Amino acid sequence: MPLLPPDAIEFIGFAAPRYVSETHPPDGPAIDRDYLRLLAQAHEWGGFDRILVAFYADAPDALLLSAQIAAVTERIGLMIAHRTGFTAPTVAARQFATLDQLTGGRVALHAISGGDDRDLARDGDHLTKDERYARTGEFLDIARRVWSAAEPFDYAGRHYRIAGGFSEVKPVHPDGIPVYFGGASPAALEIAGRHADTYALWGETLAQVRELIARVRAAAAPHGRRPRFSLSFRPILAETEAAAWARAEAILARTRALRAARGLGPAARPENEGSRRLLEAAAQGSRLDKRLYTAIAAETGASGNSTALVGTPEQVAEALLDYHDLGVRTFLIRGFDPLEDALDYGRTLIPAFKALLARRGATADAA
């Protein structure tokens, strides 16, 4: 897929190779092919634009899972998390360009520098956070050259030295493979300003999102870049607002029960800035803004995307529209009941949001 126009709306889902979440403990083999196929197709049928395939040190390989998802779908794009630094950037760039060609241009790269030293150590990486982000910057410098260079090139950096780098295979679209990027530390924002086509935030308060968007834009301006912005939430929907809040509290209770059953005590303070920002929001209260629910993030130590928007599909769509007003154009949404929620979002939430946005546009045109 080519780079999106600035105001294009994009919905991204989440693909896991087996049925698992905070309320569903892992069971069975690490890869359930039938479930992966159903989940991918549910997102495609529901009108999602992309699906995120995550990266963890102990998880199945994201690039290979993405190839399987592409084989069982026809249209949906792939947002492939790639932890920079473990594969040579020239090799990784060729892998992504190859898959982009095989899928007809459906690939995007979500560059992950790593926010958890313990997870990184599992793969033998012991760099500091700032060093990892500097390495990511070099990685992306080289990958973009590989995707665009018409002849061999050299590159000399602190982490990589390339002599005669080149790839015969190029991405389908001339503007290359879209790069999604997250991280809220000063070192992360520096690299985001240089490389992010879409900057990814977790589900923060309106005030936090407004502030961080301004910082990212300031970091990008010296490079003549205007990134898009993505926001991640776990929508909890029901037919009535009361039922939705009851479901949210039930999800929290289930999360607590499963953590207790596994012998997990209070969550440790997270190492990454994004999780810390979620916990800062949670410290203000469990229900913020219109319908932001932070209790599950507080319970889990904000391990990953863990804040929710709670209400009817129309109410949650209105809440998403508030973030749209701040400049967010991509929404990454996934549920605590992954397959069922993906189907529900496609039936109700995505159409409700698009209808609200269309009505607003029609009103503005009439005015």
One Martini backbone bead per residue (centre of mass of N, CA, C, O) as a GRO file, in nm:
protein
  367
    1MET     BB    1   0.096   0.035   0.022
    2PRO     BB    2   0.072   0.347   0.013
    3LEU     BB    3   0.094   0.636   0.127
    4LEU     BB    4  -0.106   0.820   0.312
    5PRO     BB    5  -0.304   1.055   0.336
    6PRO     BB    6  -0.341   1.274   0.590
    7ASP     BB    7  -0.684   1.220   0.615
    8ALA     BB    8  -0.681   0.929   0.629
    9ILE     BB    9  -0.846   0.647   0.735
   10GLU     BB   10  -0.734   0.401   0.989
   11PHE     BB   11  -0.767   0.048   1.058
   12ILE     BB   12  -0.626  -0.158   1.320
   13GLY     BB   13  -0.538  -0.470   1.406
   14PHE     BB   14  -0.489  -0.800   1.573
   15ALA     BB   15  -0.241  -1.065   1.558
   16ALA     BB   16  -0.269  -1.390   1.684
   17PRO     BB   17  -0.175  -1.740   1.684
   18ARG     BB   18  -0.370  -1.731   1.941
   19TYR     BB   19  -0.596  -1.754   2.200
   20VAL     BB   20  -0.525  -1.440   2.363
   21SER     BB   21  -0.527  -1.268   2.688
   22GLU     BB   22  -0.591  -1.128   2.989
   23THR     BB   23  -0.867  -1.337   2.986
   24HIS     BB   24  -0.686  -1.554   2.809
   25PRO     BB   25  -0.515  -1.813   2.841
   26PRO     BB   26  -0.286  -2.002   2.727
   27ASP     BB   27  -0.347  -2.266   2.475
   28GLY     BB   28  -0.159  -2.476   2.344
   29PRO     BB   29  -0.016  -2.405   2.078
   30ALA     BB   30   0.154  -2.133   1.944
   31ILE     BB   31   0.008  -2.239   1.673
   32ASP     BB   32  -0.313  -2.162   1.517
   33ARG     BB   33  -0.410  -2.179   1.203
   34ASP     BB   34  -0.717  -2.149   1.212
   35TYR     BB   35  -0.728  -1.897   1.389
   36LEU     BB   36  -0.553  -1.710   1.217
   37ARG     BB   37  -0.742  -1.717   0.976
   38LEU     BB   38  -1.000  -1.612   1.112
   39LEU     BB   39  -0.884  -1.345   1.217
   40ALA     BB   40  -0.795  -1.225   0.948
   41GLN     BB   41  -1.076  -1.246   0.807
   42ALA     BB   42  -1.235  -1.076   1.009
   43HIS     BB   43  -1.086  -0.814   0.942
   44GLU     BB   44  -1.145  -0.804   0.644
   45TRP     BB   45  -1.459  -0.816   0.665
   46GLY     BB   46  -1.463  -0.553   0.872
   47GLY     BB   47  -1.265  -0.318   0.733
   48PHE     BB   48  -0.984  -0.335   0.774
   49ASP     BB   49  -0.661  -0.223   0.672
   50ARG     BB   50  -0.500  -0.362   0.908
   51ILE     BB   51  -0.250  -0.586   1.067
   52LEU     BB   52  -0.096  -0.668   1.360
   53VAL     BB   53   0.234  -0.805   1.410
   54ALA     BB   54   0.402  -0.908   1.668
   55PHE     BB   55   0.687  -0.872   1.903
   56TYR     BB   56   0.866  -1.139   2.069
   57ALA     BB   57   1.117  -1.329   2.206
   58ASP     BB   58   0.889  -1.592   2.244
   59ALA     BB   59   0.769  -1.567   1.959
   60PRO     BB   60   0.658  -1.596   1.673
   61ASP     BB   61   0.733  -1.504   1.364
   62ALA     BB   62   0.619  -1.221   1.207
   63LEU     BB   63   0.692  -1.260   0.906
   64LEU     BB   64   0.570  -1.547   0.877
   65LEU     BB   65   0.285  -1.481   0.971
   66SER     BB   66   0.231  -1.271   0.749
   67ALA     BB   67   0.246  -1.466   0.511
   68GLN     BB   68   0.000  -1.631   0.602
   69ILE     BB   69  -0.206  -1.405   0.605
   70ALA     BB   70  -0.177  -1.334   0.304
   71ALA     BB   71  -0.269  -1.624   0.200
   72VAL     BB   72  -0.580  -1.582   0.351
   73THR     BB   73  -0.590  -1.312   0.191
   74GLU     BB   74  -0.649  -1.007  -0.025
   75ARG     BB   75  -0.621  -0.693   0.120
   76ILE     BB   76  -0.492  -0.671   0.380
   77GLY     BB   77  -0.274  -0.523   0.570
   78LEU     BB   78   0.071  -0.514   0.703
   79MET     BB   79   0.189  -0.482   1.042
   80ILE     BB   80   0.532  -0.531   1.107
   81ALA     BB   81   0.705  -0.625   1.364
   82HIS     BB   82   1.049  -0.495   1.418
   83ARG     BB   83   1.347  -0.570   1.570
   84THR     BB   84   1.599  -0.381   1.578
   85GLY     BB   85   1.933  -0.552   1.547
   86PHE     BB   86   1.898  -0.877   1.459
   87THR     BB   87   1.897  -0.777   1.163
   88ALA     BB   88   2.024  -0.689   0.898
   89PRO     BB   89   1.917  -0.422   0.718
   90THR     BB   90   1.953  -0.544   0.435
   91VAL     BB   91   1.799  -0.804   0.489
   92ALA     BB   92   1.532  -0.689   0.594
   93ALA     BB   93   1.468  -0.518   0.345
   94ARG     BB   94   1.443  -0.762   0.153
   95GLN     BB   95   1.220  -0.908   0.302
   96PHE     BB   96   1.007  -0.682   0.282
   97ALA     BB   97   1.016  -0.648  -0.028
   98THR     BB   98   0.938  -0.936  -0.098
   99LEU     BB   99   0.662  -0.940   0.048
  100ASP     BB  100   0.548  -0.699  -0.103
  101GLN     BB  101   0.548  -0.838  -0.379
  102LEU     BB  102   0.383  -1.100  -0.299
  103THR     BB  103   0.129  -0.897  -0.189
  104GLY     BB  104   0.097  -0.623  -0.356
  105GLY     BB  105   0.163  -0.394  -0.130
  106ARG     BB  106   0.095  -0.478   0.211
  107VAL     BB  107   0.348  -0.350   0.356
  108ALA     BB  108   0.460  -0.278   0.695
  109LEU     BB  109   0.676  -0.111   0.932
  110HIS     BB  110   0.736  -0.179   1.282
  111ALA     BB  111   0.951  -0.012   1.475
  112ILE     BB  112   1.149  -0.187   1.727
  113SER     BB  113   1.363  -0.113   2.000
  114GLY     BB  114   1.279  -0.153   2.293
  115GLY     BB  115   1.136  -0.150   2.650
  116ASP     BB  116   1.268  -0.439   2.758
  117ASP     BB  117   1.545  -0.571   2.888
  118ARG     BB  118   1.454  -0.867   2.935
  119ASP     BB  119   1.361  -0.929   2.646
  120LEU     BB  120   1.627  -0.855   2.503
  121ALA     BB  121   1.811  -1.063   2.656
  122ARG     BB  122   1.694  -1.320   2.517
  123ASP     BB  123   1.861  -1.207   2.242
  124GLY     BB  124   2.138  -1.054   2.344
  125ASP     BB  125   2.050  -0.757   2.432
  126HIS     BB  126   2.252  -0.471   2.604
  127LEU     BB  127   2.158  -0.208   2.536
  128THR     BB  128   2.065   0.090   2.561
  129LYS     BB  129   1.813   0.285   2.486
  130ASP     BB  130   1.969   0.501   2.325
  131GLU     BB  131   2.124   0.297   2.153
  132ARG     BB  132   1.880   0.167   2.018
  133TYR     BB  133   1.774   0.420   1.874
  134ALA     BB  134   2.029   0.475   1.712
  135ARG     BB  135   2.017   0.206   1.561
  136THR     BB  136   1.742   0.253   1.430
  137GLY     BB  137   1.825   0.493   1.261
  138GLU     BB  138   2.029   0.337   1.088
  139PHE     BB  139   1.845   0.116   0.989
  140LEU     BB  140   1.650   0.313   0.834
  141ASP     BB  141   1.852   0.442   0.652
  142ILE     BB  142   1.924   0.177   0.504
  143ALA     BB  143   1.649   0.069   0.418
  144ARG     BB  144   1.574   0.311   0.237
  145ARG     BB  145   1.811   0.271   0.046
  146VAL     BB  146   1.742  -0.012  -0.050
  147TRP     BB  147   1.451   0.073  -0.166
  148SER     BB  148   1.588   0.319  -0.370
  149ALA     BB  149   1.843   0.229  -0.493
  150ALA     BB  150   2.011   0.218  -0.817
  151GLU     BB  151   2.281   0.171  -0.652
  152PRO     BB  152   2.537   0.118  -0.487
  153PHE     BB  153   2.617   0.159  -0.129
  154ASP     BB  154   2.740   0.346   0.142
  155TYR     BB  155   2.787   0.299   0.512
  156ALA     BB  156   2.869   0.504   0.811
  157GLY     BB  157   2.843   0.397   1.144
  158ARG     BB  158   2.825   0.290   1.466
  159HIS     BB  159   2.654   0.007   1.393
  160TYR     BB  160   2.705   0.045   1.071
  161ARG     BB  161   2.873  -0.115   0.780
  162ILE     BB  162   2.846  -0.041   0.433
  163ALA     BB  163   2.940  -0.221   0.123
  164GLY     BB  164   2.753  -0.220  -0.150
  165GLY     BB  165   2.459  -0.175  -0.114
  166PHE     BB  166   2.187  -0.393  -0.241
  167SER     BB  167   1.867  -0.434  -0.433
  168GLU     BB  168   1.661  -0.582  -0.661
  169VAL     BB  169   1.438  -0.566  -0.463
  170LYS     BB  170   1.138  -0.378  -0.447
  171PRO     BB  171   0.897  -0.204  -0.376
  172VAL     BB  172   0.601  -0.141  -0.522
  173HIS     BB  173   0.623   0.146  -0.417
  174PRO     BB  174   0.805   0.436  -0.461
  175ASP     BB  175   0.768   0.529  -0.142
  176GLY     BB  176   0.768   0.261  -0.015
  177ILE     BB  177   0.772   0.153   0.314
  178PRO     BB  178   0.594   0.192   0.573
  179VAL     BB  179   0.659   0.372   0.887
  180TYR     BB  180   0.630   0.269   1.210
  181PHE     BB  181   0.641   0.455   1.533
  182GLY     BB  182   0.764   0.431   1.875
  183GLY     BB  183   0.812   0.659   2.141
  184ALA     BB  184   0.872   0.903   2.428
  185SER     BB  185   1.151   0.959   2.433
  186PRO     BB  186   1.396   1.161   2.331
  187ALA     BB  187   1.532   0.947   2.151
  188ALA     BB  188   1.275   0.865   1.999
  189LEU     BB  189   1.187   1.143   1.882
  190GLU     BB  190   1.429   1.185   1.701
  191ILE     BB  191   1.363   0.939   1.513
  192ALA     BB  192   1.073   1.009   1.445
  193GLY     BB  193   1.138   1.275   1.293
  194ARG     BB  194   1.300   1.117   1.061
  195HIS     BB  195   1.094   0.833   1.005
  196ALA     BB  196   0.797   0.873   1.063
  197ASP     BB  197   0.494   0.819   0.909
  198THR     BB  198   0.383   0.678   1.178
  199TYR     BB  199   0.281   0.767   1.497
  200ALA     BB  200   0.268   0.570   1.797
  201LEU     BB  201   0.014   0.546   2.037
  202TRP     BB  202  -0.132   0.513   2.317
  203GLY     BB  203  -0.416   0.525   2.535
  204GLU     BB  204  -0.465   0.838   2.609
  205THR     BB  205  -0.524   1.130   2.693
  206LEU     BB  206  -0.601   1.417   2.549
  207ALA     BB  207  -0.370   1.580   2.675
  208GLN     BB  208  -0.138   1.384   2.608
  209VAL     BB  209  -0.178   1.376   2.301
  210ARG     BB  210  -0.143   1.672   2.243
  211GLU     BB  211   0.148   1.693   2.355
  212LEU     BB  212   0.288   1.468   2.180
  213ILE     BB  213   0.222   1.571   1.901
  214ALA     BB  214   0.380   1.834   1.930
  215ARG     BB  215   0.660   1.699   1.973
  216VAL     BB  216   0.671   1.545   1.704
  217ARG     BB  217   0.640   1.783   1.515
  218ALA     BB  218   0.897   1.927   1.614
  219ALA     BB  219   1.092   1.690   1.533
  220ALA     BB  220   1.004   1.691   1.216
  221ALA     BB  221   1.042   1.978   1.096
  222PRO     BB  222   1.359   1.986   1.028
  223HIS     BB  223   1.286   1.741   0.803
  224GLY     BB  224   1.014   1.799   0.646
  225ARG     BB  225   0.793   1.650   0.830
  226ARG     BB  226   0.446   1.478   0.837
  227PRO     BB  227   0.313   1.287   1.044
  228ARG     BB  228   0.122   1.052   1.141
  229PHE     BB  229  -0.143   0.925   1.371
  230SER     BB  230  -0.158   0.678   1.631
  231LEU     BB  231  -0.409   0.484   1.819
  232SER     BB  232  -0.450   0.272   2.115
  233PHE     BB  233  -0.720   0.036   2.182
  234ARG     BB  234  -0.982  -0.128   2.405
  235PRO     BB  235  -1.276  -0.183   2.319
  236ILE     BB  236  -1.590  -0.167   2.514
  237LEU     BB  237  -1.890  -0.322   2.425
  238ALA     BB  238  -2.247  -0.234   2.413
  239GLU     BB  239  -2.585  -0.157   2.399
  240THR     BB  240  -2.513  -0.021   2.671
  241GLU     BB  241  -2.353   0.162   2.898
  242ALA     BB  242  -2.395  -0.017   3.146
  243ALA     BB  243  -2.303  -0.282   3.010
  244ALA     BB  244  -2.017  -0.187   2.942
  245TRP     BB  245  -1.921  -0.134   3.235
  246ALA     BB  246  -1.975  -0.419   3.334
  247ARG     BB  247  -1.776  -0.550   3.140
  248ALA     BB  248  -1.523  -0.402   3.237
  249GLU     BB  249  -1.530  -0.512   3.529
  250ALA     BB  250  -1.514  -0.810   3.444
  251ILE     BB  251  -1.238  -0.791   3.307
  252LEU     BB  252  -1.084  -0.703   3.556
  253ALA     BB  253  -1.152  -0.949   3.733
  254ARG     BB  254  -1.028  -1.158   3.541
  255THR     BB  255  -0.744  -1.046   3.540
  256ARG     BB  256  -0.692  -1.079   3.844
  257ALA     BB  257  -0.744  -1.383   3.864
  258LEU     BB  258  -0.521  -1.475   3.665
  259ARG     BB  259  -0.284  -1.347   3.812
  260ALA     BB  260  -0.325  -1.503   4.075
  261ALA     BB  261  -0.308  -1.794   3.951
  262ARG     BB  262   0.003  -1.719   3.854
  263GLY     BB  263   0.148  -1.549   4.092
  264LEU     BB  264   0.100  -1.244   4.050
  265GLY     BB  265   0.192  -0.954   4.143
  266PRO     BB  266   0.271  -0.661   4.143
  267ALA     BB  267   0.356  -0.457   3.910
  268ALA     BB  268   0.617  -0.346   3.764
  269ARG     BB  269   0.797  -0.097   3.676
  270PRO     BB  270   0.830   0.033   3.388
  271GLU     BB  271   1.073   0.112   3.132
  272ASN     BB  272   0.878   0.251   2.950
  273GLU     BB  273   0.729   0.549   2.864
  274GLY     BB  274   0.448   0.460   2.769
  275SER     BB  275   0.362   0.312   3.031
  276ARG     BB  276   0.404   0.550   3.222
  277ARG     BB  277   0.184   0.727   3.095
  278LEU     BB  278  -0.051   0.540   3.165
  279LEU     BB  279  -0.004   0.551   3.475
  280GLU     BB  280  -0.050   0.853   3.501
  281ALA     BB  281  -0.342   0.835   3.420
  282ALA     BB  282  -0.438   0.626   3.634
  283ALA     BB  283  -0.374   0.818   3.881
  284GLN     BB  284  -0.637   1.002   3.813
  285GLY     BB  285  -0.809   0.746   3.725
  286SER     BB  286  -1.039   0.509   3.582
  287ARG     BB  287  -1.215   0.766   3.472
  288LEU     BB  288  -1.172   0.947   3.169
  289ASP     BB  289  -1.309   1.173   3.031
  290LYS     BB  290  -1.557   1.017   2.874
  291ARG     BB  291  -1.428   0.674   2.836
  292LEU     BB  292  -1.166   0.625   2.992
  293TYR     BB  293  -1.002   0.312   3.084
  294THR     BB  294  -0.737   0.232   3.341
  295ALA     BB  295  -0.748  -0.028   3.529
  296ILE     BB  296  -0.597  -0.240   3.356
  297ALA     BB  297  -0.331  -0.094   3.341
  298ALA     BB  298  -0.280  -0.087   3.645
  299GLU     BB  299  -0.287  -0.401   3.690
  300THR     BB  300  -0.047  -0.458   3.450
  301GLY     BB  301   0.156  -0.212   3.415
  302ALA     BB  302   0.115  -0.128   3.120
  303SER     BB  303   0.130  -0.388   2.932
  304GLY     BB  304   0.077  -0.236   2.686
  305ASN     BB  305  -0.221  -0.231   2.536
  306SER     BB  306  -0.464  -0.123   2.817
  307THR     BB  307  -0.671   0.078   2.722
  308ALA     BB  308  -1.014   0.199   2.732
  309LEU     BB  309  -1.326   0.217   2.560
  310VAL     BB  310  -1.658   0.288   2.691
  311GLY     BB  311  -1.957   0.159   2.525
  312THR     BB  312  -2.115   0.225   2.275
  313PRO     BB  313  -2.043   0.250   1.955
  314GLU     BB  314  -2.122   0.553   1.938
  315GLN     BB  315  -1.963   0.651   2.187
  316VAL     BB  316  -1.682   0.554   2.096
  317ALA     BB  317  -1.681   0.711   1.832
  318GLU     BB  318  -1.688   0.990   1.970
  319ALA     BB  319  -1.418   0.954   2.116
  320LEU     BB  320  -1.248   0.920   1.859
  321LEU     BB  321  -1.319   1.201   1.745
  322ASP     BB  322  -1.157   1.361   1.953
  323TYR     BB  323  -0.882   1.256   1.842
  324HIS     BB  324  -0.919   1.352   1.556
  325ASP     BB  325  -0.908   1.659   1.639
  326LEU     BB  326  -0.585   1.618   1.713
  327GLY     BB  327  -0.479   1.418   1.445
  328VAL     BB  328  -0.595   1.143   1.435
  329ARG     BB  329  -0.605   0.858   1.176
  330THR     BB  330  -0.519   0.608   1.350
  331PHE     BB  331  -0.669   0.289   1.462
  332LEU     BB  332  -0.584   0.066   1.722
  333ILE     BB  333  -0.786  -0.229   1.761
  334ARG     BB  334  -0.858  -0.440   2.053
  335GLY     BB  335  -0.960  -0.721   2.230
  336PHE     BB  336  -1.036  -0.948   2.492
  337ASP     BB  337  -1.210  -1.085   2.257
  338PRO     BB  338  -1.063  -1.109   1.972
  339LEU     BB  339  -1.263  -1.228   1.760
  340GLU     BB  340  -1.537  -1.110   1.851
  341ASP     BB  341  -1.446  -0.810   1.851
  342ALA     BB  342  -1.365  -0.784   1.557
  343LEU     BB  343  -1.649  -0.834   1.450
  344ASP     BB  344  -1.788  -0.602   1.606
  345TYR     BB  345  -1.628  -0.367   1.491
  346GLY     BB  346  -1.714  -0.418   1.194
  347ARG     BB  347  -2.028  -0.388   1.250
  348THR     BB  348  -2.015  -0.107   1.441
  349LEU     BB  349  -1.772   0.093   1.497
  350ILE     BB  350  -1.664   0.168   1.219
  351PRO     BB  351  -1.934   0.267   1.097
  352ALA     BB  352  -1.992   0.480   1.318
  353PHE     BB  353  -1.748   0.658   1.268
  354LYS     BB  354  -1.790   0.716   0.963
  355ALA     BB  355  -2.068   0.845   0.999
  356LEU     BB  356  -1.985   1.079   1.182
  357LEU     BB  357  -1.776   1.201   0.988
  358ALA     BB  358  -1.971   1.248   0.752
  359ARG     BB  359  -2.167   1.437   0.901
  360ARG     BB  360  -1.961   1.651   0.962
  361GLY     BB  361  -1.887   1.713   0.668
  362ALA     BB  362  -2.172   1.793   0.575
  363THR     BB  363  -2.206   2.029   0.773
  364ALA     BB  364  -1.959   2.192   0.674
  365ASP     BB  365  -2.054   2.222   0.381
  366ALA     BB  366  -2.321   2.369   0.446
  367ALA     BB  367  -2.173   2.609   0.602
   0.00000   0.00000   0.00000
